[in-house]
């Protein structure tokens, strides 16, 4: 079901009145709706939330939200969100990106975002294509796929986002399917509840440049939700097994580990102490 | 009396100026700033992050500044090159940011442990698009402390990136500083420990020319006479806005309108006028009624000041002018200094005469103005400067044509 401007306005306050630039059938409409509903459900107010993004179709998402937002530069959403969260731990920080932003130009930041384990939720809208620039191969474009920069079929081995994040040591890894809006909303909530760096890979189709409207039907056929009684989210090997099975589209929490202990708050020194630092140079 | 290096003075100044967030990446000769802040910031409620790369470092500082913390990054040439796109973002999104570039020999890896003043061009023009930056340069270790204060104040008031140029010579060598006007910034949005949103404030409407802030819908990029728009930071109800690197209207919605692009560009440029009126920093020393003027910048001020004293004592009244605000250039102050001179030498430590060309873009230098400039690797020496004066200005009462004899008595090469 396409979400129209009318139905969006009827929603809670996290979606503003601006009409997205996204094409009809874009998966990102569902992400916007699910994220907004999730923030409302968690009892957050618009001034308590900041959504930080890079550049790409999906990175326009803060522009359609009524919270604080930062639509920055290509590939740098993670460090900007990290700086914001470190300076302002009282703010709920969501980081949003596309697959090109996250795994290509900004790929170097992933491992360190995970290592630093700052409490941000990273949502990557993975459509397997560069959409904003109209259809070039992305790091998640499957081998053999024909795009505007892979006329004879994509040559490079695609990135497996889930395997990558697990390997880096992420404490929370989940995958959602955009058209399953309610399921995605639940996963966003679980990610935000996790203290530390949490990662949600969203399979968010681009019918315009990858597979046409038929892609929803194809993906639905691959869909395999992870069930609580069948998948142990504390089992890293099980999570890795799921991540490596690219024949299916698993949704749910793949892996979750206990967050690390929080350090004790330090006593903040005074202005006089700051002045006294000059004494060592006398 | 204090005895400290430029890196120490800048770090101390930054802490005193209210800096509570730094992110940096190890690089000579700027690493000491990262190390100093890493030790001290957590003790004062701040944060210092060793980032994974130079781009991440500047972006973290931008993120923290968006959150309201006075933030900076420090680097040297190779890192400064990498940061250029993000500095443009800070300009476009109007996020306060202090970037310290401790210059070393370039280009590329250059000579990492030797001094040069060849990053002026990139400091001024490194970004794509119409992207003016406020550029400050320290002439002494004392300046490193003072300009840290100025840089954070300018960045916050004018909601813009400010670049502070040091160079290896003053950053890593210690100088005695007779006076250090120690002061700690208090009040204002910058003065809060990370996470203490109770001190979060929005910009008072008086600073923006009467445009109210934190109304039901914040005109974050309102076009104002001063160029300064109302600003809020996360946590302030009613101040919600989206910071954007894409061209935008007053409500921060993206636009492709030529008229709005023109208006927003003009607004961003208007801030420069306020900066040069409020901070026309120029260091002038030497003879009052000078015949010879030495126009210089950065650490080369030191050798110029020493030469001016010797030349003045030797019968050639010499004055030195070194603007610490390199952009926007305090043209009125420099032109006034130039007016009474018979001879002018522009002295700087780079091959291409970057400062000479920059000044000429804004001021008509007198005919016959000379340049003493060469590639770095070693600082310009007193002997080198005095010889140049002697050879170019010619015989002057009190010293020989080679410029060395009478004033250099007892000095060794």
XYZ file of C-alpha atoms in Angstrom:
695
model
C 0.000 0.000 0.000
C 1.412 3.353 -0.960
C 1.435 5.902 1.800
C 0.058 9.209 0.620
C 0.583 12.690 1.982
C -2.928 12.586 3.454
C -2.329 9.521 5.579
C 1.044 10.859 6.697
C -0.465 14.082 7.991
C -2.849 12.077 10.084
C 0.094 10.476 11.869
C 1.830 11.594 15.012
C 4.140 14.516 15.211
C 7.407 12.940 14.006
C 6.449 13.261 10.336
C 6.222 16.782 8.973
C 4.169 18.113 6.058
C 6.881 18.070 3.403
C 6.234 15.756 0.457
C 9.160 13.359 0.056
C 11.122 13.293 -3.193
C 10.929 9.490 -3.146
C 9.407 7.668 -6.128
C 6.103 5.832 -5.897
C 6.743 2.398 -4.423
C 9.968 3.365 -2.631
C 10.584 1.328 0.506
C 11.778 4.397 2.364
C 8.155 5.591 2.825
C 7.622 2.605 5.117
C 10.831 3.326 7.011
C 9.750 6.909 7.659
C 6.368 5.740 8.919
C 7.793 2.949 11.067
C 10.471 5.177 12.577
C 7.938 7.865 13.407
C 5.543 5.353 14.965
C 8.370 3.798 16.940
C 9.483 7.138 18.387
C 5.891 7.977 19.334
C 5.458 4.540 20.883
C 8.599 5.041 22.965
C 7.101 8.218 24.404
C 9.731 10.503 22.957
C 9.123 14.151 22.110
C 10.385 15.724 18.903
C 12.943 17.909 20.712
C 14.485 14.850 22.374
C 15.400 13.127 19.108
C 17.963 13.886 16.404
C 18.134 11.983 13.106
C 21.528 12.234 11.403
C 21.984 11.186 7.783
C 24.447 11.446 4.934
C 23.567 11.833 1.244
C 21.256 9.696 -0.856
C 17.539 9.121 -1.335
C 17.225 7.571 2.109
C 19.294 10.322 3.699
C 16.520 12.797 2.992
C 14.612 11.203 5.875
C 15.426 13.870 8.533
C 13.964 16.458 6.178
C 10.586 14.750 6.451
C 10.633 14.547 10.215
C 9.671 17.117 12.835
C 12.461 16.195 15.248
C 15.943 17.643 15.190
C 17.887 16.411 12.179
C 21.107 16.713 10.284
C 21.257 15.951 6.554
C 25.022 16.080 6.206
C 27.565 14.933 3.605
C 28.066 11.644 1.815
C 29.326 8.854 4.031
C 29.809 10.762 7.272
C 26.581 10.212 9.192
C 28.199 7.846 11.711
C 30.967 10.203 12.922
C 28.565 13.148 13.062
C 26.044 11.102 15.046
C 28.874 9.862 17.286
C 30.033 13.404 18.086
C 26.480 14.494 18.790
C 25.748 11.575 21.112
C 29.032 11.972 23.004
C 28.327 15.651 23.569
C 24.647 15.128 24.294
C 23.912 11.735 25.852
C 20.449 13.031 26.799
C 19.386 13.069 23.107
C 18.117 9.963 21.303
C 20.338 9.807 18.219
C 19.256 7.880 15.122
C 21.688 7.526 12.268
C 20.185 6.852 8.836
C 21.916 5.985 5.576
C 21.700 4.051 2.348
C 23.907 1.179 1.217
C 26.191 3.382 -0.892
C 26.612 5.835 1.956
C 27.169 3.162 4.592
C 29.237 0.536 2.772
C 31.039 2.464 0.052
C 32.041 6.061 0.708
C 31.443 5.784 4.458
C 32.550 2.170 4.829
C 35.615 3.057 6.851
C 33.540 4.448 9.699
C 31.510 1.270 10.275
C 34.150 -0.726 12.089
C 34.994 2.172 14.373
C 31.369 3.058 15.037
C 30.970 -0.522 16.225
C 34.223 -0.476 18.236
C 33.341 2.772 19.954
C 29.907 1.356 20.851
C 28.360 4.786 21.341
C 24.624 4.529 21.987
C 23.247 5.301 18.540
C 20.865 3.312 16.348
C 22.107 2.918 12.799
C 19.396 2.248 10.222
C 20.670 1.414 6.743
C 18.093 1.432 3.975
C 19.572 -1.142 1.618
C 18.168 -1.080 -1.916
C 21.199 -2.470 -3.717
C 21.524 0.521 -6.031
C 22.526 4.180 -6.180
C 19.037 5.672 -6.511
C 19.586 9.418 -6.148
C 22.148 9.394 -8.951
C 19.775 7.234 -10.997
C 20.890 3.675 -11.084
C 24.577 2.870 -10.706
C 25.833 -0.335 -9.059
C 26.216 -0.140 -5.266
C 28.279 -2.247 -2.847
C 25.224 -4.468 -2.227
C 24.269 -4.895 -5.890
C 24.363 -8.666 -6.510
C 26.927 -10.100 -8.892
C 25.670 -10.157 -12.451
C 23.035 -7.464 -11.928
C 22.708 -5.049 -14.823
C 22.879 -1.393 -13.852
C 23.976 1.823 -15.551
C 27.571 1.142 -14.503
C 27.492 -2.625 -14.980
C 26.124 -3.148 -18.458
C 27.559 -6.640 -18.648
C 26.510 -7.519 -15.106
C 28.073 -6.373 -11.824
C 31.552 -7.872 -11.420
C 32.345 -7.156 -7.778
C 31.499 -9.432 -4.891
C 28.676 -7.726 -2.982
C 29.018 -6.711 0.650
C 26.981 -8.760 3.109
C 25.972 -6.087 5.644
C 24.868 -8.500 8.371
C 27.998 -10.642 8.180
C 30.124 -7.512 8.163
C 28.534 -5.998 11.250
C 28.683 -9.272 13.163
C 32.340 -9.685 12.249
C 33.144 -6.187 13.429
C 31.647 -7.108 16.785
C 28.369 -5.194 16.769
C 26.345 -5.707 19.953
C 22.976 -5.568 18.210
C 22.306 -6.692 14.636
C 18.844 -6.967 13.104
C 17.283 -7.059 9.658
C 13.919 -5.679 8.636
C 11.877 -5.739 5.454
C 10.422 -2.344 4.581
C 7.038 -3.646 3.465
C 6.595 -5.311 6.869
C 6.116 -1.948 8.517
C 4.944 -3.222 11.916
C 7.709 -5.785 12.159
C 10.236 -3.100 11.234
C 8.808 -0.773 13.879
C 9.300 -3.473 16.540
C 12.915 -3.973 15.444
C 13.609 -0.234 15.563
C 12.252 -0.245 19.115
C 14.445 -3.171 20.127
C 17.483 -1.449 18.572
C 16.814 1.793 20.434
C 16.335 -0.122 23.682
C 19.813 -1.621 23.283
C 22.415 0.445 25.120
C 25.282 0.874 22.677
C 25.707 0.846 18.918
C 22.775 -0.979 17.320
C 22.440 -1.836 13.656
C 19.269 -2.461 11.648
C 19.615 -3.442 8.001
C 16.408 -2.596 6.169
C 15.758 -4.231 2.828
C 14.093 -1.197 1.264
C 13.284 -1.777 -2.411
C 13.916 0.688 -5.224
C 11.393 -0.355 -7.883
C 12.518 2.502 -10.128
C 16.099 1.287 -10.567
C 16.218 -2.268 -9.184
C 13.662 -4.833 -10.268
C 10.527 -2.781 -10.902
C 7.381 -3.196 -8.795
C 7.808 -6.944 -9.131
C 10.654 -6.762 -6.625
C 8.166 -6.718 -3.731
C 6.729 -10.017 -4.914
C 10.214 -11.512 -5.317
C 11.321 -10.397 -1.865
C 8.115 -11.632 -0.224
C 8.873 -15.086 -1.606
C 12.281 -14.996 0.090
C 10.968 -13.680 3.414
C 11.727 -15.766 6.496
C 11.030 -14.142 9.880
C 13.245 -15.413 12.703
C 11.156 -17.047 15.422
C 12.030 -16.747 19.117
C 11.879 -20.502 19.702
C 14.032 -21.291 16.668
C 16.763 -18.642 16.852
C 18.849 -17.848 19.936
C 19.849 -14.174 19.616
C 22.702 -14.621 22.095
C 24.328 -17.271 19.882
C 26.903 -15.571 17.647
C 27.464 -18.651 15.466
C 23.744 -19.020 14.848
C 23.570 -15.343 13.895
C 26.476 -15.783 11.501
C 24.769 -18.819 9.955
C 21.649 -16.750 9.300
C 23.656 -13.820 7.956
C 25.447 -16.029 5.436
C 22.263 -17.554 4.037
C 21.585 -15.023 1.311
C 19.024 -17.230 -0.413
C 16.449 -16.094 2.138
C 15.450 -12.706 3.492
C 15.580 -13.211 7.252
C 13.914 -10.595 9.405
C 14.279 -10.130 13.130
C 17.073 -9.757 15.659
C 20.058 -11.851 14.569
C 22.314 -11.085 17.473
C 22.214 -9.208 20.740
C 24.853 -9.176 23.455
C 24.787 -7.661 26.905
C 25.815 -4.011 26.753
C 29.057 -3.134 28.463
C 29.056 -1.631 31.937
C 28.678 2.108 32.148
C 31.579 3.885 33.810
C 31.040 6.015 36.879
C 30.464 9.688 36.286
C 33.540 11.791 37.004
C 33.420 14.869 39.164
C 33.709 17.917 36.914
C 36.541 20.270 37.789
C 35.963 23.986 38.193
C 37.005 27.090 36.278
C 39.607 27.735 38.983
C 41.085 24.303 38.300
C 41.264 25.201 34.605
C 43.132 28.412 35.386
C 45.497 26.554 37.699
C 46.645 24.390 34.777
C 48.721 27.362 33.611
C 50.855 27.102 36.758
C 52.824 24.156 35.361
C 54.259 26.490 32.717
C 55.544 29.122 35.160
C 56.448 34.687 33.301
C 55.426 31.534 31.489
C 57.460 29.111 29.409
C 55.468 26.927 27.056
C 55.015 25.724 23.479
C 52.433 26.913 20.991
C 50.629 23.583 21.108
C 50.379 23.868 24.897
C 49.258 27.481 24.737
C 46.618 26.713 22.127
C 45.306 23.730 24.109
C 45.143 25.738 27.319
C 43.433 28.567 25.468
C 40.894 26.204 23.945
C 39.990 24.736 27.333
C 39.707 28.219 28.828
C 37.627 29.332 25.853
C 35.038 26.714 26.757
C 35.993 23.947 24.341
C 34.411 20.769 25.645
C 34.762 18.441 22.652
C 37.719 17.563 20.525
C 38.268 14.822 17.994
C 41.581 14.370 16.263
C 43.832 11.902 14.516
C 47.535 11.564 15.329
C 49.654 13.733 13.034
C 52.907 15.646 13.418
C 53.237 18.344 14.546
C 49.696 18.643 15.959
C 49.485 15.446 18.020
C 50.393 17.220 21.265
C 47.112 19.137 21.102
C 45.162 15.875 20.872
C 47.195 14.395 23.717
C 46.752 17.469 25.925
C 43.004 17.661 25.350
C 42.697 13.904 25.806
C 44.152 14.281 29.294
C 42.257 17.376 30.335
C 38.840 17.498 28.671
C 37.315 14.531 30.555
C 38.275 16.237 33.828
C 36.246 19.290 32.878
C 33.118 17.496 31.740
C 34.185 17.282 28.126
C 35.118 14.559 25.684
C 38.134 13.952 23.499
C 38.062 11.236 20.863
C 40.913 9.760 18.878
C 39.048 9.294 15.618
C 39.601 6.619 12.978
C 40.640 9.214 10.405
C 40.852 12.934 9.764
C 37.427 13.142 8.139
C 35.784 11.354 11.057
C 37.550 13.721 13.463
C 36.179 16.885 11.887
C 32.737 15.304 11.458
C 32.588 14.300 15.118
C 33.444 17.867 16.080
C 30.657 19.105 13.814
C 28.201 16.645 15.392
C 29.165 17.695 18.915
C 28.902 21.342 17.954
C 25.470 20.752 16.464
C 24.649 19.432 19.923
C 25.853 22.685 21.480
C 29.359 21.873 22.737
C 32.184 24.189 21.774
C 34.113 21.796 19.539
C 37.333 21.567 17.610
C 39.723 19.395 15.704
C 43.456 19.902 15.176
C 45.631 18.582 12.394
C 48.433 19.325 9.947
C 48.560 19.659 6.153
C 47.582 16.152 4.974
C 44.738 15.989 7.475
C 43.686 19.532 6.702
C 43.314 18.586 3.025
C 41.040 15.692 3.985
C 38.822 17.869 6.150
C 37.919 20.386 3.473
C 34.522 18.966 2.477
C 33.375 18.838 6.085
C 34.529 22.407 6.711
C 32.284 23.377 3.806
C 29.437 21.536 5.526
C 30.003 23.533 8.725
C 29.876 26.711 6.653
C 26.713 25.718 4.773
C 24.872 24.280 7.781
C 26.163 27.195 9.902
C 27.637 25.042 12.639
C 30.351 26.584 14.846
C 33.659 24.778 14.383
C 37.296 25.457 15.214
C 39.915 23.768 13.034
C 43.547 24.181 14.041
C 46.058 23.489 11.265
C 49.627 23.238 12.501
C 51.520 23.821 9.268
C 54.468 21.687 8.251
C 56.297 21.403 4.927
C 54.050 20.204 2.123
C 52.711 19.182 -0.291
C 51.729 15.573 0.380
C 53.829 14.149 3.221
C 56.409 16.895 2.698
C 58.752 17.243 5.672
C 56.539 16.370 8.641
C 58.902 17.722 11.298
C 59.956 20.994 9.701
C 58.195 24.316 9.536
C 56.586 26.078 6.571
C 53.796 28.587 5.961
C 52.309 27.153 2.813
C 48.776 26.254 3.938
C 47.396 29.766 3.578
C 45.884 29.075 0.174
C 44.053 25.956 1.306
C 42.912 27.662 4.515
C 41.409 30.471 2.462
C 40.233 28.584 -0.594
C 40.190 24.878 0.238
C 36.475 24.328 -0.115
C 34.353 24.001 -3.226
C 31.722 26.617 -3.894
C 31.515 30.126 -2.470
C 32.871 29.090 0.863
C 34.522 31.888 2.874
C 36.320 30.884 6.053
C 37.497 33.001 8.930
C 41.266 32.425 9.086
C 43.426 33.352 12.071
C 47.194 32.886 12.335
C 49.311 32.963 15.482
C 52.470 35.057 15.370
C 53.742 34.079 18.826
C 53.121 31.479 21.524
C 51.110 34.104 23.363
C 48.916 34.443 20.275
C 48.200 30.719 20.395
C 46.436 31.272 23.715
C 44.703 34.476 22.661
C 43.535 33.281 19.261
C 42.045 30.134 20.782
C 39.696 32.412 22.708
C 38.932 34.470 19.601
C 38.379 31.395 17.444
C 35.755 29.842 19.717
C 34.001 33.166 20.271
C 33.862 33.919 16.547
C 32.765 30.394 15.648
C 29.920 30.460 18.133
C 28.686 33.983 17.514
C 28.938 33.773 13.741
C 27.948 30.081 13.529
C 30.781 29.320 11.160
C 34.017 27.399 10.852
C 37.111 29.243 12.037
C 40.565 28.087 10.957
C 43.544 28.762 13.204
C 46.925 28.443 11.513
C 49.915 27.631 13.668
C 53.180 26.375 12.273
C 55.671 23.824 13.480
C 58.097 26.521 14.591
C 55.830 27.979 17.266
C 53.771 24.868 17.929
C 56.662 22.708 19.091
C 59.198 25.217 20.343
C 58.821 26.846 23.728
C 58.859 30.579 24.242
C 58.854 32.690 27.355
C 55.632 34.636 27.585
C 55.758 37.627 29.892
C 52.048 38.170 30.045
C 49.262 35.676 29.608
C 45.860 37.215 30.191
C 44.388 34.066 31.697
C 40.613 33.941 31.682
C 37.960 31.278 31.594
C 34.918 31.633 29.418
C 31.712 31.649 31.389
C 28.129 32.127 30.365
C 26.696 31.484 26.937
C 25.725 28.292 25.261
C 29.304 27.054 25.057
C 29.772 26.882 28.774
C 28.323 23.574 29.660
C 29.753 20.204 30.343
C 28.732 17.613 27.786
C 25.287 16.353 28.600
C 24.272 19.223 30.819
C 21.391 20.496 28.763
C 20.149 22.711 31.608
C 22.580 25.358 30.392
C 21.461 24.992 26.790
C 20.408 28.279 25.301
C 19.347 29.577 21.976
C 20.972 32.593 20.405
C 19.450 35.796 21.811
C 17.376 37.637 19.249
C 19.515 40.748 19.764
C 22.365 39.022 17.926
C 20.277 38.294 14.877
C 18.818 41.742 14.404
C 15.513 41.072 16.112
C 14.541 37.779 14.547
C 13.075 35.722 17.347
C 14.203 32.204 17.953
C 12.618 29.074 19.356
C 9.228 30.113 18.090
C 6.827 27.370 17.056
C 8.736 27.049 13.818
C 12.355 28.094 13.943
C 13.599 30.096 10.970
C 16.998 28.534 11.380
C 18.393 30.109 8.249
C 16.504 33.405 8.439
C 18.033 36.060 6.213
C 19.170 38.797 8.600
C 21.157 42.041 8.256
C 24.070 40.595 10.250
C 23.925 37.245 8.505
C 23.457 35.584 11.902
C 20.278 33.542 12.185
C 18.501 32.186 15.258
C 20.032 28.937 16.378
C 18.785 26.243 18.665
C 20.264 22.950 19.705
C 18.719 19.532 20.330
C 16.797 19.386 23.564
C 15.151 22.778 23.139
C 11.379 22.336 22.622
C 10.155 24.369 19.668
C 13.636 24.768 18.257
C 13.563 21.641 16.118
C 15.232 22.074 12.740
C 17.232 20.107 10.210
C 20.834 21.215 9.687
C 21.586 20.815 5.998
C 24.503 20.878 3.620
C 22.149 21.212 0.667
C 21.129 24.753 -0.315
C 18.020 25.655 1.612
C 15.446 28.301 2.311
C 14.981 30.071 5.637
C 13.150 27.051 7.069
C 16.006 24.756 5.980
C 13.952 23.110 3.248
C 16.041 22.196 0.181
C 15.745 24.562 -2.757
C 17.133 24.900 -6.278
C 15.994 28.506 -6.572
C 18.667 30.845 -7.959
C 17.198 33.749 -6.003
C 17.335 31.861 -2.693
C 20.855 30.595 -3.417
C 21.920 34.193 -4.034
C 20.195 35.420 -0.875
C 21.590 32.680 1.365
C 25.099 33.033 -0.065
C 24.987 36.788 0.528
C 23.740 36.192 4.072
C 26.610 33.810 4.805
C 29.125 36.289 3.391
C 27.631 39.155 5.446
C 28.929 37.536 8.622
C 32.487 38.394 7.538
C 31.763 42.090 7.934
C 30.922 41.589 11.589
C 34.032 39.495 12.156
C 36.450 42.073 10.729
C 34.771 44.895 12.636
C 34.805 42.989 15.911
C 38.157 41.193 15.645
C 40.521 43.313 13.480
C 43.566 41.607 14.991
C 46.849 43.028 13.664
C 50.169 42.914 15.510
C 52.320 45.979 14.823
C 55.704 46.572 16.444
C 58.996 48.373 15.859
C 59.690 52.013 15.019
C 56.786 54.461 15.102
C 58.044 56.629 12.233
C 59.300 53.800 10.088
C 60.951 54.033 6.704
C 60.961 50.292 6.121
C 57.971 48.070 6.726
C 58.083 44.290 7.074
C 54.658 42.797 6.315
C 54.481 39.223 7.496
C 52.334 36.577 9.155
C 52.571 33.604 11.470
C 55.789 32.675 13.238
C 57.900 34.661 10.757
C 56.775 37.647 12.809
C 59.457 36.670 15.347
C 62.454 37.141 13.070
C 60.903 40.277 11.570
C 60.455 41.829 15.018
C 64.075 41.090 15.914
C 65.342 42.488 12.613
C 63.214 45.598 13.032
C 64.815 46.315 16.382
C 68.356 45.876 15.032
C 67.667 47.880 11.879
C 65.995 50.679 13.823
C 68.892 50.791 16.256
C 71.248 50.805 13.278
C 69.593 53.814 11.685
C 66.876 52.356 9.483
C 63.594 52.869 11.334
C 61.691 49.644 10.684
C 58.177 48.553 11.595
C 56.550 45.122 11.440
C 52.911 44.423 10.655
C 51.495 40.915 11.059
C 47.737 40.504 10.806
C 46.479 37.689 12.981
C 43.126 37.861 11.213
C 44.023 36.763 7.685
C 40.456 36.518 6.437
C 38.515 38.679 6.350
C 41.626 40.852 6.117
C 41.662 43.987 8.347
C 42.441 46.156 5.320
C 41.918 49.517 7.048
C 44.525 48.775 9.711
C 47.039 47.425 7.195
C 46.527 50.311 4.746
C 47.042 52.838 7.537
C 50.308 51.155 8.494
C 51.442 51.071 4.856
C 50.736 54.742 4.218
C 53.862 56.199 5.869
C 56.438 53.728 4.584
C 59.169 54.297 1.994
C 60.050 50.628 1.553
C 58.010 47.473 1.970
C 59.120 43.851 2.141
C 56.596 41.047 2.413
C 58.258 38.226 4.345
C 56.883 34.690 4.526
C 58.001 31.076 4.500
C 56.546 29.614 1.317
C 57.812 29.408 -2.231
C 54.877 31.004 -4.008
C 54.281 34.112 -1.913
C 50.799 33.067 -0.883
C 50.374 35.882 1.652
C 51.702 38.508 -0.767
C 49.143 37.471 -3.377
C 46.382 37.328 -0.794
C 47.087 40.839 0.510
C 47.327 42.194 -3.034
C 43.844 40.901 -3.671
C 42.500 43.385 -1.141
C 45.074 46.188 -0.825
C 47.094 48.095 -3.418
C 50.651 47.632 -2.212
C 53.086 50.501 -2.925
C 55.158 50.304 -6.086
C 58.458 48.589 -5.525
C 57.143 46.321 -2.790
C 59.590 43.453 -2.381
C 59.109 39.831 -1.455
C 61.328 37.712 0.735
C 59.932 34.235 0.557
C 61.237 30.757 0.017
C 60.266 27.157 0.667
C 60.299 26.067 4.303
C 62.383 23.384 5.947
C 64.090 25.921 8.156
C 62.744 29.241 9.397
C 63.924 32.463 7.762
C 66.981 33.463 9.773
C 67.904 36.890 11.039
C 71.014 36.925 8.869
C 68.985 35.996 5.812
C 66.520 38.782 6.443
C 69.152 41.432 7.193
C 71.159 40.510 4.104
C 68.024 40.833 2.011
C 67.357 44.272 3.466
C 70.918 45.378 2.850
C 71.014 44.092 -0.706
C 67.645 45.421 -1.725
C 67.292 48.721 0.123
C 70.972 49.603 -0.351
C 73.278 51.726 1.795
C 71.676 53.142 4.847
C 73.460 55.186 7.449
C 74.701 52.906 10.176
C 75.143 49.657 8.316
C 76.810 48.273 5.230
C 75.343 47.388 1.873
C 75.351 43.718 2.638
C 73.220 44.492 5.668
C 75.308 42.507 8.062
C 78.260 44.389 9.335
C 77.204 46.980 11.835
C 74.038 45.395 13.130
C 75.365 41.872 13.265
C 78.502 42.595 15.230
C 79.204 39.549 17.320
C 76.539 37.406 15.685
C 77.439 34.137 14.052
C 75.868 32.624 11.002
